[in-house]
């Protein structure tokens, strides 16, 4: 049987690792078509990577706290 926690964690980290690449490709393809200069793509990618990683860490922390509270109520 597949554990939902493992599947959720795999999906979460897949999103965290792949989202910056998808955004970078989107920016790279969009900006030349729009007639704009590509300005500091590395800054965009780095900022998005840090933001997405922080959101994932906070979400994971909240999930752990929630499960600890539920366990405390059940004991």
Short mmCIF file of the C-alpha atoms (twelve columns), coordinates in Angstrom:
data_MODEL
# 
_entry.id   MODEL 
# 
loop_
_atom_site.group_PDB 
_atom_site.id 
_atom_site.type_symbol 
_atom_site.label_atom_id 
_atom_site.label_alt_id 
_atom_site.label_comp_id 
_atom_site.label_asym_id 
_atom_site.label_seq_id 
_atom_site.Cartn_x 
_atom_site.Cartn_y 
_atom_site.Cartn_z 
_atom_site.pdbx_PDB_model_num 
ATOM 1  C CA . UNK A 1  0.000  0.000  0.000   1 
ATOM 2  C CA . UNK A 2  1.291  3.437  -0.876  1 
ATOM 3  C CA . UNK A 3  1.620  5.797  2.059   1 
ATOM 4  C CA . UNK A 4  0.053  9.177  1.379   1 
ATOM 5  C CA . UNK A 5  2.795  10.969 3.346   1 
ATOM 6  C CA . UNK A 6  5.503  9.655  1.032   1 
ATOM 7  C CA . UNK A 7  3.546  10.536 -2.104  1 
ATOM 8  C CA . UNK A 8  2.819  14.023 -0.751  1 
ATOM 9  C CA . UNK A 9  6.470  14.607 0.112   1 
ATOM 10 C CA . UNK A 10 7.627  13.431 -3.324  1 
ATOM 11 C CA . UNK A 11 5.119  15.704 -5.069  1 
ATOM 12 C CA . UNK A 12 6.052  18.651 -2.856  1 
ATOM 13 C CA . UNK A 13 9.783  18.346 -3.482  1 
ATOM 14 C CA . UNK A 14 9.221  17.719 -7.193  1 
ATOM 15 C CA . UNK A 15 7.358  21.013 -7.320  1 
ATOM 16 C CA . UNK A 16 10.045 22.799 -5.304  1 
ATOM 17 C CA . UNK A 17 12.819 21.531 -7.550  1 
ATOM 18 C CA . UNK A 18 11.060 21.892 -10.911 1 
ATOM 19 C CA . UNK A 19 9.187  25.186 -10.472 1 
ATOM 20 C CA . UNK A 20 12.254 27.458 -10.872 1 
ATOM 21 C CA . UNK A 21 13.206 25.688 -14.104 1 
ATOM 22 C CA . UNK A 22 9.686  26.061 -15.498 1 
ATOM 23 C CA . UNK A 23 9.624  29.747 -14.553 1 
ATOM 24 C CA . UNK A 24 13.072 30.311 -16.088 1 
ATOM 25 C CA . UNK A 25 12.003 28.675 -19.350 1 
ATOM 26 C CA . UNK A 26 8.809  30.728 -19.363 1 
ATOM 27 C CA . UNK A 27 10.677 33.987 -18.791 1 
ATOM 28 C CA . UNK A 28 13.297 33.092 -21.401 1 
ATOM 29 C CA . UNK A 29 10.653 32.333 -24.014 1 
ATOM 30 C CA . UNK A 30 8.352  35.253 -23.166 1 
ATOM 31 C CA . UNK A 31 10.750 38.180 -22.872 1 
ATOM 32 C CA . UNK A 32 12.322 38.046 -26.363 1 
ATOM 33 C CA . UNK A 33 8.858  37.706 -27.948 1 
ATOM 34 C CA . UNK A 34 7.563  40.679 -25.977 1 
ATOM 35 C CA . UNK A 35 10.446 42.795 -27.300 1 
ATOM 36 C CA . UNK A 36 11.963 43.333 -23.869 1 
ATOM 37 C CA . UNK A 37 15.502 42.804 -22.757 1 
ATOM 38 C CA . UNK A 38 16.288 39.827 -20.604 1 
ATOM 39 C CA . UNK A 39 17.281 41.455 -17.326 1 
ATOM 40 C CA . UNK A 40 18.915 39.452 -14.575 1 
ATOM 41 C CA . UNK A 41 17.226 36.110 -15.126 1 
ATOM 42 C CA . UNK A 42 19.497 34.675 -12.462 1 
ATOM 43 C CA . UNK A 43 18.026 37.058 -9.891  1 
ATOM 44 C CA . UNK A 44 14.486 36.011 -10.843 1 
ATOM 45 C CA . UNK A 45 15.348 32.317 -10.672 1 
ATOM 46 C CA . UNK A 46 17.211 32.666 -7.384  1 
ATOM 47 C CA . UNK A 47 14.413 34.703 -5.800  1 
ATOM 48 C CA . UNK A 48 11.742 32.267 -6.911  1 
ATOM 49 C CA . UNK A 49 13.789 29.277 -5.756  1 
ATOM 50 C CA . UNK A 50 14.285 30.772 -2.307  1 
ATOM 51 C CA . UNK A 51 10.621 31.754 -2.046  1 
ATOM 52 C CA . UNK A 52 9.295  28.368 -3.119  1 
ATOM 53 C CA . UNK A 53 11.707 26.551 -0.816  1 
ATOM 54 C CA . UNK A 54 10.682 28.704 2.158   1 
ATOM 55 C CA . UNK A 55 7.004  28.071 1.447   1 
ATOM 56 C CA . UNK A 56 7.657  24.324 1.289   1 
ATOM 57 C CA . UNK A 57 9.596  24.366 4.570   1 
ATOM 58 C CA . UNK A 58 6.905  26.400 6.343   1 
ATOM 59 C CA . UNK A 59 4.150  24.150 4.992   1 
ATOM 60 C CA . UNK A 60 6.021  21.047 6.134   1 
ATOM 61 C CA . UNK A 61 6.599  22.559 9.587   1 
ATOM 62 C CA . UNK A 62 2.895  23.398 9.926   1 
ATOM 63 C CA . UNK A 63 1.954  19.871 8.877   1 
ATOM 64 C CA . UNK A 64 4.271  18.380 11.516  1 
ATOM 65 C CA . UNK A 65 2.866  20.654 14.242  1 
ATOM 66 C CA . UNK A 66 -0.695 19.779 13.202  1 
ATOM 67 C CA . UNK A 67 0.031  16.044 13.372  1 
ATOM 68 C CA . UNK A 68 1.663  16.454 16.799  1 
ATOM 69 C CA . UNK A 69 -1.431 18.282 18.083  1 
ATOM 70 C CA . UNK A 70 -3.685 15.548 16.712  1 
ATOM 71 C CA . UNK A 71 -1.554 12.872 18.379  1 
ATOM 72 C CA . UNK A 72 -1.668 14.777 21.682  1 
ATOM 73 C CA . UNK A 73 -5.469 14.945 21.481  1 
ATOM 74 C CA . UNK A 74 -5.755 11.235 20.729  1 
ATOM 75 C CA . UNK A 75 -3.574 10.127 23.659  1 
# 
